[in-house]
Rosetta silent file (secondary structure, phi, psi, omega in degrees, C-alpha in Angstrom):
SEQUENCE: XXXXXXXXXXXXXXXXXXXXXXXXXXXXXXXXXXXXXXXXXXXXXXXXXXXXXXXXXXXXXXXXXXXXXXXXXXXXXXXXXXXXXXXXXXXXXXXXXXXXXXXXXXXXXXXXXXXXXXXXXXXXXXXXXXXXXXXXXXXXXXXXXXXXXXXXXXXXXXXXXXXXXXXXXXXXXXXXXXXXXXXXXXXXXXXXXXXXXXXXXXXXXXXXXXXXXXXXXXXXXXXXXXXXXXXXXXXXXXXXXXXXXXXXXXXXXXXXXXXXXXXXXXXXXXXXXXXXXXXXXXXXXXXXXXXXXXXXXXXXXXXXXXXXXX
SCORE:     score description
SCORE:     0.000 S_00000001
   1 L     0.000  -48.002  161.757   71.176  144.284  149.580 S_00000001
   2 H   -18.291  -77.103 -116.762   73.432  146.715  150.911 S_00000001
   3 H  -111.920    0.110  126.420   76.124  144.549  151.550 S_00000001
   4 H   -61.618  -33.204  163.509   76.144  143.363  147.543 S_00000001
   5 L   -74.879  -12.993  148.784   76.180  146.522  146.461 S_00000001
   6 L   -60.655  -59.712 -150.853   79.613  146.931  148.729 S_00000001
   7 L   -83.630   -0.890  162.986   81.065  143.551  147.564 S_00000001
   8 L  -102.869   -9.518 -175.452   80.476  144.927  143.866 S_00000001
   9 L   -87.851   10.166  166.090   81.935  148.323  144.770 S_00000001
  10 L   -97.540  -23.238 -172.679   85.214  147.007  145.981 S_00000001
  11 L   -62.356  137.511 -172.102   86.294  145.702  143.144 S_00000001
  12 L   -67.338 -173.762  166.312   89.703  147.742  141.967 S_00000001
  13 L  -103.006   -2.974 -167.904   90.816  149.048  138.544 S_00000001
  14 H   -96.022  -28.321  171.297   93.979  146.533  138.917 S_00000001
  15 H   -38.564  -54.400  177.057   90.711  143.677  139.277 S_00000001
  16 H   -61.316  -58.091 -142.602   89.199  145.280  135.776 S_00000001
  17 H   -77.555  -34.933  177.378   92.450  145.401  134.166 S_00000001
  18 H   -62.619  -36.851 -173.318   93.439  141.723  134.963 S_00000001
  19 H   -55.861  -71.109 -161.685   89.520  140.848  133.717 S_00000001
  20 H   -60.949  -34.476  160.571   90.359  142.811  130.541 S_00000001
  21 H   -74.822  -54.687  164.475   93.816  141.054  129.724 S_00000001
  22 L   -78.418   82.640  171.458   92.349  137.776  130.273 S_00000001
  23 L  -110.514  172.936  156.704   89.277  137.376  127.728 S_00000001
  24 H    16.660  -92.557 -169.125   87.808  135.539  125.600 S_00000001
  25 H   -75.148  -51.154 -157.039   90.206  135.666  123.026 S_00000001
  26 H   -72.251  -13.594 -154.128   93.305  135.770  124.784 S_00000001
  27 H   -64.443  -58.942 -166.102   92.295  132.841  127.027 S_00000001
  28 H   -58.770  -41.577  178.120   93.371  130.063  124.301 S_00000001
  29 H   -53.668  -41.016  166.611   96.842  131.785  123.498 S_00000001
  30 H   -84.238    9.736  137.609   97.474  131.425  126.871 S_00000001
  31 H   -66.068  -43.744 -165.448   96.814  127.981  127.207 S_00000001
  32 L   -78.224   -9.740 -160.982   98.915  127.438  124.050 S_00000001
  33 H   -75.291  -16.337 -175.016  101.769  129.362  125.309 S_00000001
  34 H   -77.268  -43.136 -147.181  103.165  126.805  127.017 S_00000001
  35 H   -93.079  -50.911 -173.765  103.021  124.304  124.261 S_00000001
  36 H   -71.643  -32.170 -178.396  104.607  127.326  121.807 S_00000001
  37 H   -74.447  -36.399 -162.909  107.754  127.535  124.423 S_00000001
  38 H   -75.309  -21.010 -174.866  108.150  123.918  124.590 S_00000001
  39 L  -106.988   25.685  174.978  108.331  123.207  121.079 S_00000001
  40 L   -89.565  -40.346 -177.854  110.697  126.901  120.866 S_00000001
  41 L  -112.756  -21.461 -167.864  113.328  125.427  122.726 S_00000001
  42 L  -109.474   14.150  176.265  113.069  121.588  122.285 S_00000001
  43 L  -130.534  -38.898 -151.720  111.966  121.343  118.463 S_00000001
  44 L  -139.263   -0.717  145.431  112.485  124.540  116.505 S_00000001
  45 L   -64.644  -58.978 -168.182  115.951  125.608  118.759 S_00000001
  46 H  -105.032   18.405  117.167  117.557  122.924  117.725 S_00000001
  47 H   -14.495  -69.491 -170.360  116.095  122.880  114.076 S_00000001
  48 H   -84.819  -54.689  160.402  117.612  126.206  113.412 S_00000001
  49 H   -30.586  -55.612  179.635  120.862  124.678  114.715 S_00000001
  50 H   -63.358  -40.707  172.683  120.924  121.374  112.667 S_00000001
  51 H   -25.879  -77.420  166.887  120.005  124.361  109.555 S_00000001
  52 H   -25.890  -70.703  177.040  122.753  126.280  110.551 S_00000001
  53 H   -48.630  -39.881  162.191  125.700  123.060  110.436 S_00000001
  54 H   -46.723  -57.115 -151.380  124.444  122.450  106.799 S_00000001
  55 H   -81.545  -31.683 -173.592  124.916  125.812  105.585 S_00000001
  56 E  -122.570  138.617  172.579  128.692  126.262  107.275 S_00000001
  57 L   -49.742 -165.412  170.762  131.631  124.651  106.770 S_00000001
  58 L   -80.317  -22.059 -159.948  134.888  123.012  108.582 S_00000001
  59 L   -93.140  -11.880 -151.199  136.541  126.155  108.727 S_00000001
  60 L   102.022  -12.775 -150.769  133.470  127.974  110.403 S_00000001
  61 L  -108.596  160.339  171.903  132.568  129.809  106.832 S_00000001
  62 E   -88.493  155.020  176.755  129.288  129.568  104.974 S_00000001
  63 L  -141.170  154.581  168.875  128.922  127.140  101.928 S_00000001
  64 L  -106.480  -32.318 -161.686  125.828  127.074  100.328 S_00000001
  65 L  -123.246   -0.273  171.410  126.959  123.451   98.381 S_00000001
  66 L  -112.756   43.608  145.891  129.982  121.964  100.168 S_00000001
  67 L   -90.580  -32.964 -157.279  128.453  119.886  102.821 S_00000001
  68 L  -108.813   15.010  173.012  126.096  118.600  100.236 S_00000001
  69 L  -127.219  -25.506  162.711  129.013  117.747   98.082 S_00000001
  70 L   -48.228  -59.964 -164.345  130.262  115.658  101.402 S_00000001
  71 L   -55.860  -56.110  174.373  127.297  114.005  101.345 S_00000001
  72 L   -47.828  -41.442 -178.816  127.134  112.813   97.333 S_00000001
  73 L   -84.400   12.119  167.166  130.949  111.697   97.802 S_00000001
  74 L   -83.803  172.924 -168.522  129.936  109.630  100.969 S_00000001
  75 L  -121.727  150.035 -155.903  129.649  105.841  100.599 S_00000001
  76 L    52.476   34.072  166.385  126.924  103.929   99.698 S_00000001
  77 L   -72.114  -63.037 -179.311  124.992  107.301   99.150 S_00000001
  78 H   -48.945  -87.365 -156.792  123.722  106.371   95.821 S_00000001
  79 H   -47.933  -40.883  170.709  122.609  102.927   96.806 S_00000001
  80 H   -42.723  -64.417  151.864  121.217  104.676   99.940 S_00000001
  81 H   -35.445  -45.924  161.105  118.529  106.671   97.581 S_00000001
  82 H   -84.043   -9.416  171.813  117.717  104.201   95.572 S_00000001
  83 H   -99.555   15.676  160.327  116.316  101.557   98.368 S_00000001
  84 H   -78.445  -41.090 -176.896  114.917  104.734  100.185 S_00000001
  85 H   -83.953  -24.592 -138.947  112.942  105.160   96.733 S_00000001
  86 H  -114.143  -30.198 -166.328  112.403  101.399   95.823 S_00000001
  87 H   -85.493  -33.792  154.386  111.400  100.873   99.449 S_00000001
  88 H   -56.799  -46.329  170.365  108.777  103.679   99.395 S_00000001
  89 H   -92.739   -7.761  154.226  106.924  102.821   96.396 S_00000001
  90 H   -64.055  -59.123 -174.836  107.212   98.994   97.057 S_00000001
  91 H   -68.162  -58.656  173.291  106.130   99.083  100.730 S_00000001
  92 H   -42.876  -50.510 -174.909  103.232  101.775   99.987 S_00000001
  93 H   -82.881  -48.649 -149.389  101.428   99.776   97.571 S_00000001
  94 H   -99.693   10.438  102.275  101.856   96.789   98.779 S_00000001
  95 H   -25.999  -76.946  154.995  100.741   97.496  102.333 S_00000001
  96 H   -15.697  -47.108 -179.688   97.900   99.565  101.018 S_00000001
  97 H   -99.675  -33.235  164.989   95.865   97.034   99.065 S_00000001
  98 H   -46.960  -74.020  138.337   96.525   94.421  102.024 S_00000001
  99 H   -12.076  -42.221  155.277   95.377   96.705  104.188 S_00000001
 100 H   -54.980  -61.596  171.675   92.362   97.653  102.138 S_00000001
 101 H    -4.402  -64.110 -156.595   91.857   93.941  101.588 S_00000001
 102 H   -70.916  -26.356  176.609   91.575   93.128  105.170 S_00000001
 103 H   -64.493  -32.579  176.772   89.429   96.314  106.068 S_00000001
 104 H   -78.769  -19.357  175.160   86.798   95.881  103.660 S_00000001
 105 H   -57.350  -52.685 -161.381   87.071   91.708  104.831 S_00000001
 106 H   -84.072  -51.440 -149.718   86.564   92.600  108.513 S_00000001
 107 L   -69.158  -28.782 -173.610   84.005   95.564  108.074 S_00000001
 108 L   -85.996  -16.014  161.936   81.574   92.542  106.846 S_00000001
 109 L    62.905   49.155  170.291   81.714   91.009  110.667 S_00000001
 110 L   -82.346  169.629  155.865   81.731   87.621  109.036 S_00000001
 111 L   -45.491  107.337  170.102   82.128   84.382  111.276 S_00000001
 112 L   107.902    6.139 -179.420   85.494   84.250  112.718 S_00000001
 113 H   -70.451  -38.691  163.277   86.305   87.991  111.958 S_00000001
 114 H   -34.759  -13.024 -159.594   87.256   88.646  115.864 S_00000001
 115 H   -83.793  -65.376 -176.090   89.580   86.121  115.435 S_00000001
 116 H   -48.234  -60.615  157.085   91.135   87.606  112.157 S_00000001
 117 H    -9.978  -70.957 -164.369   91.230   91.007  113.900 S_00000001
 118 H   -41.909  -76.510 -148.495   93.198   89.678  116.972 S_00000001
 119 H   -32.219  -59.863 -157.155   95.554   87.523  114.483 S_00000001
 120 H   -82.941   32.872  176.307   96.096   90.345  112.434 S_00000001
 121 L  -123.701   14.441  171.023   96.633   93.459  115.195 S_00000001
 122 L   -80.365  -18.037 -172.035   99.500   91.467  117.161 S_00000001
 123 L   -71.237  -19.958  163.029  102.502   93.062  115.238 S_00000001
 124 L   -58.494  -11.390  179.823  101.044   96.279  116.689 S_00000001
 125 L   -91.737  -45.447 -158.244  101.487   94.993  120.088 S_00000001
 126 L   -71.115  135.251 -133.916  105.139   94.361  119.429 S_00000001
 127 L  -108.687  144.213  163.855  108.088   97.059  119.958 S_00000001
 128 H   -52.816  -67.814 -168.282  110.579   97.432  116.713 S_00000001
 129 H   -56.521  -13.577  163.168  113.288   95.749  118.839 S_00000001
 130 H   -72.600  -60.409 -170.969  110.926   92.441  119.394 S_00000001
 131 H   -75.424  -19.340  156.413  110.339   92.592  116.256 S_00000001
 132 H   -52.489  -29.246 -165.082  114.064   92.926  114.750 S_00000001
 133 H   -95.142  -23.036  162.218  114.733   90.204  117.277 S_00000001
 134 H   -40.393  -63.872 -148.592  111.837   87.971  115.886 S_00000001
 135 H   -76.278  -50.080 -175.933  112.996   88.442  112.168 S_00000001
 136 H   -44.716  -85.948  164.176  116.679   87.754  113.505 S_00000001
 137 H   -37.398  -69.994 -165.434  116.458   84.399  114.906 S_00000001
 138 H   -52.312  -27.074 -160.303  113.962   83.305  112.223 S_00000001
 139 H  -103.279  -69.661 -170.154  116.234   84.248  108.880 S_00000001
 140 L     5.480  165.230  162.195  119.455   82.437  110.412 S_00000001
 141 L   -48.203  -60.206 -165.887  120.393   78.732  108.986 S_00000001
 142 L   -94.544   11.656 -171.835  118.352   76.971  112.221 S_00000001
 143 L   -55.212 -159.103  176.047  115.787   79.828  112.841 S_00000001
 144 L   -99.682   -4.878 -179.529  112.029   79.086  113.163 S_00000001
 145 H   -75.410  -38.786 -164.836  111.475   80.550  109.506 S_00000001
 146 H   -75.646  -49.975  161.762  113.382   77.852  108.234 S_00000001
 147 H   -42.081  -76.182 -163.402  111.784   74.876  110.502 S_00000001
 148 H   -41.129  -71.450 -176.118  108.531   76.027  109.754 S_00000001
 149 H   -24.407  -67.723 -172.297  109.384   76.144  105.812 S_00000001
 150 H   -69.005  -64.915  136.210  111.110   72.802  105.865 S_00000001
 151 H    37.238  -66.835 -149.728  108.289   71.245  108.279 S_00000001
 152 L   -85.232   -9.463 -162.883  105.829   72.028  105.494 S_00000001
 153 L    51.529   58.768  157.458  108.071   70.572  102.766 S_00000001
 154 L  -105.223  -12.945  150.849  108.171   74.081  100.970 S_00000001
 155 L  -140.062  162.367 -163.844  112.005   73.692  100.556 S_00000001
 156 L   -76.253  -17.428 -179.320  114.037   70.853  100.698 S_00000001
 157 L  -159.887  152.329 -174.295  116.641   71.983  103.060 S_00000001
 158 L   -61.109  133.526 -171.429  117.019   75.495  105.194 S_00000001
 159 L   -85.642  144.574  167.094  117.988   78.589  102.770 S_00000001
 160 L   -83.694   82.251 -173.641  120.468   80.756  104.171 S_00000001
 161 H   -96.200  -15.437  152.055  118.480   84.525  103.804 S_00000001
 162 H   -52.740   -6.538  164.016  121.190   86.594  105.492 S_00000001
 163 H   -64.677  -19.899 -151.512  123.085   85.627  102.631 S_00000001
 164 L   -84.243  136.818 -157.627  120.888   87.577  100.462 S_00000001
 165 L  -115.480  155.237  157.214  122.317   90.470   98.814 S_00000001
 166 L    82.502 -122.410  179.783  120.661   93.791   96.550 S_00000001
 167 L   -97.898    6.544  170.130  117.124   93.639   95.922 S_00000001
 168 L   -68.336  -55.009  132.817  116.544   90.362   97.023 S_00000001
 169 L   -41.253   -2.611 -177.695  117.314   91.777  100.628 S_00000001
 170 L  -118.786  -14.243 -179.503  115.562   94.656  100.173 S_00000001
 171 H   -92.065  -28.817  159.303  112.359   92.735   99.334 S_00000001
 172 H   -77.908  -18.613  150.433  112.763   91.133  102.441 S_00000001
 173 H  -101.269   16.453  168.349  112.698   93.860  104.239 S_00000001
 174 H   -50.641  -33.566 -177.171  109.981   95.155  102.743 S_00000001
 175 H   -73.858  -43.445  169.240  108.126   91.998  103.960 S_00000001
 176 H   -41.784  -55.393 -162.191  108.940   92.754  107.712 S_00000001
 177 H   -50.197  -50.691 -172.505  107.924   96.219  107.419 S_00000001
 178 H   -61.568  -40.772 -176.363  104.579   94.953  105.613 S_00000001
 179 H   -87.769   -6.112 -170.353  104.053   92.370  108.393 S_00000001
 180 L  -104.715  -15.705 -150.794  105.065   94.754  111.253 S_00000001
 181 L  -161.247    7.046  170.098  102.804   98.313  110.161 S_00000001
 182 H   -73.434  -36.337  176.234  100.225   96.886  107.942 S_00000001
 183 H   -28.718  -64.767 -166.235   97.767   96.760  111.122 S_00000001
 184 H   -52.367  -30.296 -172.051   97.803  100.291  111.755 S_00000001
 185 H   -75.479  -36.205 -176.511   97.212  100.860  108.019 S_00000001
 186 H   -83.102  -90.909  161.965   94.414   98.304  108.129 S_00000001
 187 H    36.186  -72.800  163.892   92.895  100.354  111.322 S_00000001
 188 H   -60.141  -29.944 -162.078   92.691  103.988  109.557 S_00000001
 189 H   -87.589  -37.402 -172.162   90.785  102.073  106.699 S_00000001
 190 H   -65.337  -43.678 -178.697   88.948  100.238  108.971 S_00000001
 191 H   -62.992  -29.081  164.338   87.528  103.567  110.979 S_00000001
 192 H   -47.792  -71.110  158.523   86.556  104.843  106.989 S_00000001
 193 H   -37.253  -39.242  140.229   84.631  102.512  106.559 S_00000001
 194 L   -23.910   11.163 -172.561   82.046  103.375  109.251 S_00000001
 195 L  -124.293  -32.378  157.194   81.016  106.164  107.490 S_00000001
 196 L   -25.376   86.388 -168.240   79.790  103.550  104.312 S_00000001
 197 L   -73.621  173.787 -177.638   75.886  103.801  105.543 S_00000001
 198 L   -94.200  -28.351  172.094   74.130  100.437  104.269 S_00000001
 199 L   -69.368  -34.024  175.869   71.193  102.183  102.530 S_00000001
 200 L   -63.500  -26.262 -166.649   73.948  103.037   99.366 S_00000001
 201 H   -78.125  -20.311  176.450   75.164   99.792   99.275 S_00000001
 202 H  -102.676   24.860 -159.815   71.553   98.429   99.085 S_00000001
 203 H  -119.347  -79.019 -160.638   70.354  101.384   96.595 S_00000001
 204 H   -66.897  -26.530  174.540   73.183  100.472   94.366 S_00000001
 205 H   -60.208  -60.357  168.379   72.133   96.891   94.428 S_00000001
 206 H   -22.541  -30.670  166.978   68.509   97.844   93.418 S_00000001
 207 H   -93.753   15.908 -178.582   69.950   99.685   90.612 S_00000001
 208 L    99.157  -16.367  176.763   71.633   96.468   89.431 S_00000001
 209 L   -64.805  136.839  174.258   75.449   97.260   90.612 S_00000001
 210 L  -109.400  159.949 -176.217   77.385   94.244   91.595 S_00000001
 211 H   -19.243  -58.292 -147.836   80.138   94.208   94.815 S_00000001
 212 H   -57.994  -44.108 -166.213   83.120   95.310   92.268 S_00000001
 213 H   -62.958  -47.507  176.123   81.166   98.546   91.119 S_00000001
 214 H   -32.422  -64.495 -176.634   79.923   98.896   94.533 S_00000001
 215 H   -88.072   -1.998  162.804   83.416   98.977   96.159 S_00000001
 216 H   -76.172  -86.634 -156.439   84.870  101.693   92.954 S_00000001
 217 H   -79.318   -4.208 -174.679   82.186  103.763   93.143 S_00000001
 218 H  -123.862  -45.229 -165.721   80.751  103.771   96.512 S_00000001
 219 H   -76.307  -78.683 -164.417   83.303  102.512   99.559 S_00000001
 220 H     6.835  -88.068 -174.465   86.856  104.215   97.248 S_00000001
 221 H   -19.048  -54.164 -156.775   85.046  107.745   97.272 S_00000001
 222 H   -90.354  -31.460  173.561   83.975  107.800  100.686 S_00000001
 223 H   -80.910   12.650  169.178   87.509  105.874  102.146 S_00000001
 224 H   -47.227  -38.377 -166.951   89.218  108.803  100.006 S_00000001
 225 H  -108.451   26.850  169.946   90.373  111.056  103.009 S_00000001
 226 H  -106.015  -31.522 -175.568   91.126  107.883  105.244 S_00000001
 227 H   -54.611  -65.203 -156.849   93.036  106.588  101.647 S_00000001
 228 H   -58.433  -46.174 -171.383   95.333  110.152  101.563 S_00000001
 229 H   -68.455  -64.192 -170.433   96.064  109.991  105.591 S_00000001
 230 H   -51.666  -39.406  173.803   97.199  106.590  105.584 S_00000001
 231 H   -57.047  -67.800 -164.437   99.390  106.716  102.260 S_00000001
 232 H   -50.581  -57.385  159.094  100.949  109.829  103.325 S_00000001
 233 H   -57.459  -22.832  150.682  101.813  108.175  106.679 S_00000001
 234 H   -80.199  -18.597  158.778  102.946  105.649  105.531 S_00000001
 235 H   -50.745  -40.398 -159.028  105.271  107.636  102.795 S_00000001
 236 H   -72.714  -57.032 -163.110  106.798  109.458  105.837 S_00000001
 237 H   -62.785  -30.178 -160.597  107.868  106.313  107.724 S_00000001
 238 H   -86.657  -61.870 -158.849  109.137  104.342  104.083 S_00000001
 239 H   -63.021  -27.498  164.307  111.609  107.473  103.395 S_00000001
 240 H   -56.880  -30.955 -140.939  112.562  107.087  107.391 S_00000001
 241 L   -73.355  163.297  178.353  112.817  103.816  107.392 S_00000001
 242 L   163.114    6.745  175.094  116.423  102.048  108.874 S_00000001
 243 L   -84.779  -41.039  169.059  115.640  100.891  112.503 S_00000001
 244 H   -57.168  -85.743 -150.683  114.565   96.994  111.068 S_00000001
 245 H   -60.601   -9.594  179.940  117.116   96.766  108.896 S_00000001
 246 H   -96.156  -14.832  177.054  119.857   97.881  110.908 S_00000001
 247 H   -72.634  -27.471 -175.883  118.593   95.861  113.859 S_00000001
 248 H  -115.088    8.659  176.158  118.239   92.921  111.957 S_00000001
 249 L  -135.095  -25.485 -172.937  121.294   93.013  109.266 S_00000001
 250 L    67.827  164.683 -148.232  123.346   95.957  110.892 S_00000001
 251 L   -51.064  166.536 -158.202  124.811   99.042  109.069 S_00000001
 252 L    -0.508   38.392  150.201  125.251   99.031  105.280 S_00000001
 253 L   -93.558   -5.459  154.269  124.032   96.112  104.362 S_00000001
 254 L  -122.383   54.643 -168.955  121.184   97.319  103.227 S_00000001
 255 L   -51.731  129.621  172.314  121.333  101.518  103.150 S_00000001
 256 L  -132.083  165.047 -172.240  118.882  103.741  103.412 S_00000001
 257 H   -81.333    3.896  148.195  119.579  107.763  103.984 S_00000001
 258 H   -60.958  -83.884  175.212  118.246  107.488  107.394 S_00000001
 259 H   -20.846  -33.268  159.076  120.314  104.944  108.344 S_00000001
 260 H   -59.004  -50.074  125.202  123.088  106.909  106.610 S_00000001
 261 H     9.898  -86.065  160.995  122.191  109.146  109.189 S_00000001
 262 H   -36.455  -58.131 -158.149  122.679  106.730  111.902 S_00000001
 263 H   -89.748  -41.360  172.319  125.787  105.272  110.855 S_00000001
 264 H   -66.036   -9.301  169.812  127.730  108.720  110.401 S_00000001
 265 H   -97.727  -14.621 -171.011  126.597  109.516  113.707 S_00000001
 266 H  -132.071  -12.785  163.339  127.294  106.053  115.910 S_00000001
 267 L   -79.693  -49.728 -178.300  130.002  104.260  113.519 S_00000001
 268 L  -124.341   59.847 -155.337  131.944  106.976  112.522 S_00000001
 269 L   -56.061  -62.411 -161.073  131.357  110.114  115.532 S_00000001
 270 L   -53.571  -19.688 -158.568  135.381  110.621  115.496 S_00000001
 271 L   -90.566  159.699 -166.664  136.073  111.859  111.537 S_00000001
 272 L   -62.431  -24.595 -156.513  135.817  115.968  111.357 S_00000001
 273 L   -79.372  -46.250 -169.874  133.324  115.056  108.121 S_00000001
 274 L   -50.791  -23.373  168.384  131.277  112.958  109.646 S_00000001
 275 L   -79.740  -42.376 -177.731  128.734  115.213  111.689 S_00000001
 276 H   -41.514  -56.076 -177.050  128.505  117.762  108.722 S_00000001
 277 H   -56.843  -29.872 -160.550  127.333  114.582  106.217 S_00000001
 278 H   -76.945  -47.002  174.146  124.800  113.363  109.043 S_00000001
 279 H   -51.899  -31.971  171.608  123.216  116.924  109.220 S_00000001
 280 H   -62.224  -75.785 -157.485  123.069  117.387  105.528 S_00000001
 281 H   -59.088  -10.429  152.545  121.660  113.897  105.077 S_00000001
 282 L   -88.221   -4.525  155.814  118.943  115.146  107.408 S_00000001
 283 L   -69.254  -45.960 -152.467  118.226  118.060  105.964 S_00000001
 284 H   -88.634  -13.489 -171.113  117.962  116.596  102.693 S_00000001
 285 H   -93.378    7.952 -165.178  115.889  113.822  103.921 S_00000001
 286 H   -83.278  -65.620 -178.032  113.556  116.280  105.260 S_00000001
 287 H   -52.480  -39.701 -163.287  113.074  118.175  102.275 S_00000001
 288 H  -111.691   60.148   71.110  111.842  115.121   99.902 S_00000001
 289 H   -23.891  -70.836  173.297  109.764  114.015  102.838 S_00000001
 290 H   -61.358  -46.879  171.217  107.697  117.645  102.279 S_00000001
 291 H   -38.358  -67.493  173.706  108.145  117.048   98.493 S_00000001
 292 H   -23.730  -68.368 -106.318  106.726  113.469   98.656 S_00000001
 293 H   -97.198  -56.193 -156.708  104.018  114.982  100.708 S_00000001
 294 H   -74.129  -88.643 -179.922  103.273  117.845   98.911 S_00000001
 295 H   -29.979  -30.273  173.502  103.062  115.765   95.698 S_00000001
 296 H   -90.246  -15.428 -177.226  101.019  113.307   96.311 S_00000001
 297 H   -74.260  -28.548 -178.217   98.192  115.661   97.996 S_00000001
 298 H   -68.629  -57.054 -177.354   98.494  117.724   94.325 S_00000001
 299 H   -37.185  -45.331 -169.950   98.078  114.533   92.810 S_00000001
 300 H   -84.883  -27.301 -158.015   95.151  113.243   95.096 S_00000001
 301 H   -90.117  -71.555 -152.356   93.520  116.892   94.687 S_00000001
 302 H   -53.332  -53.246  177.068   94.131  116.879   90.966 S_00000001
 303 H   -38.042  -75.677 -169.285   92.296  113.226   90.804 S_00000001
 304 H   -47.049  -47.109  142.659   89.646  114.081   92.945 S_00000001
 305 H   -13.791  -64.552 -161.244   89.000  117.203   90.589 S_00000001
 306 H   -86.826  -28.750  179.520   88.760  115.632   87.752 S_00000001
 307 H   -75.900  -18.212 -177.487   86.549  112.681   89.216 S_00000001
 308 L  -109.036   11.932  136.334   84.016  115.515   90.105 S_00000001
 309 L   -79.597  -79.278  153.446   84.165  116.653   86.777 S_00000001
 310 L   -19.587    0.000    0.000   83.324  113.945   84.953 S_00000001
């Protein structure tokens, strides 16, 4: 007994004071701290840098509006905006109710739904550049899109679709995107569902509701905050998008402001203008990213409000 009441009676005041900086509460900041430096120098260093190049000029001087007057007089800027917007609210929707589709299909664990699963989670296996390289061969004159097509006798001779020009081209690549990221989409919806217990759905039959009412008022509601993450994620990625299309058409033929992005930084490196526009167009694409963002959660808020009023 002694010899515990030594071993507590050794302890120092520099022992206490190290006890006393590391408690409780301090423990987690100083887990985190590591985490706070790394994304101090490699995320939010050069952040405040890319800021910074917007804001100043050729000469060195601050502008508040003439980098962002670079940018509007750059080419194919306009057309760049509108298939950034046309691609986002095309691609969103129509990815979204496929993706509901198949989740509410699969969630019933009919015969052959393992199957349907696999089939439809391989594009999820595949890397963007497999899949750019896929889409590539296949739209050509002799690709396999074209076999397959003629094969089936659904046209009479192979279609050229790299020919394809505006929104005709822009609808295709909406369909890549939709066959390449709808999985992931179906996935979140699918994990929602699990939360659907089986006693409402057999409740509401009892009161007389058939499937349609069933899947309004009872799955919708309850897939609501699986609905908002998946939309939203997918918003972020359609105003990003430009890795498909440049892999599988190459630079302007289809612009989006990422890609605008891209191409002032790896076409044209050498002109003095050219980093200033690339920096802009990422600031700016940044900003109606958080807009987007921001808007549709007021929107989805406002809804939800109003549904729990009524």
């Amino acid at each position: 007994m002694g010899n515990r009441l030594d071993t507590k009676q050794d302890k120092g005041p520099g022992q206490i004071q190290v006890k006393r900086l590391i408690s409780k509460d301090t423990m987690p900041y100083l887990l985190l701290l590591p985490v706070f430096i790394y994304y101090a120098v490699f995320w939010l260093l050069p952040v405040a840098s890319g800021v910074n190049e917007v804001f100043t000029g050729l000469d060195g001087r601050f502008t508040l509006f003439g980098n962002f007057r670079l940018m509007l007089e750059s080419d194919l800027f306009d057309r760049a905006v509108m298939n950034t917007a046309l691609f986002a609210a095309i691609s969103v929707v129509i990815q979204y109710f496929i993706a509901l589709t198949l989740a509410v299909l699969l969630s019933r664990k009919f015969k052959g739904s393992k199957l349907l699963m696999f089939v439809t989670m391989i594009p999820m296996a595949i890397t963007p550049t497999a899949v750019a390289i896929i889409w590539k061969t296949g739209l050509v004159r002799d690709g396999w899109l074209n076999t397959m097509l003629v094969g089936l006798n659904i046209i009479d001779k192979p279609f050229v679709f790299m020919n394809l020009e505006g929104l005709s081209m822009l609808l295709l690549i909406i369909l890549i995107d939709t066959w390449t990221v709808t999985p992931s989409v179906m996935i979140i919806l699918i994990a929602g569902l699990q939360g659907v217990q089986k006693e409402l759905k057999e409740a509401a039959y009892l009161f007389g509701a058939n499937k349609w009412r069933i899947l309004m008022d009872i799955v919708i509601p309850i897939l609501k905050p699986s609905i908002i993450t998946s939309v939203i994620m997918r918003l972020i990625a359609a105003i990003q998008v430009w890795a498909i299309a440049v892999m599988v058409l190459g630079y302007s033929k289809v612009p989006f402001l990422v890609e605008r992005i891209a191409f002032f930084v790896d076409v044209v490196p050498g002109i003095d203008t050219s980093g200033k526009i690339a920096f802009t167009l990422s600031f700016t694409t940044t900003i109606i990213v958080l807009l987007a963002t921001v808007i549709f959660l007021k929107v989805s808020k406002s809804s939800n409000a109003a549904g729990g009023g009524r």
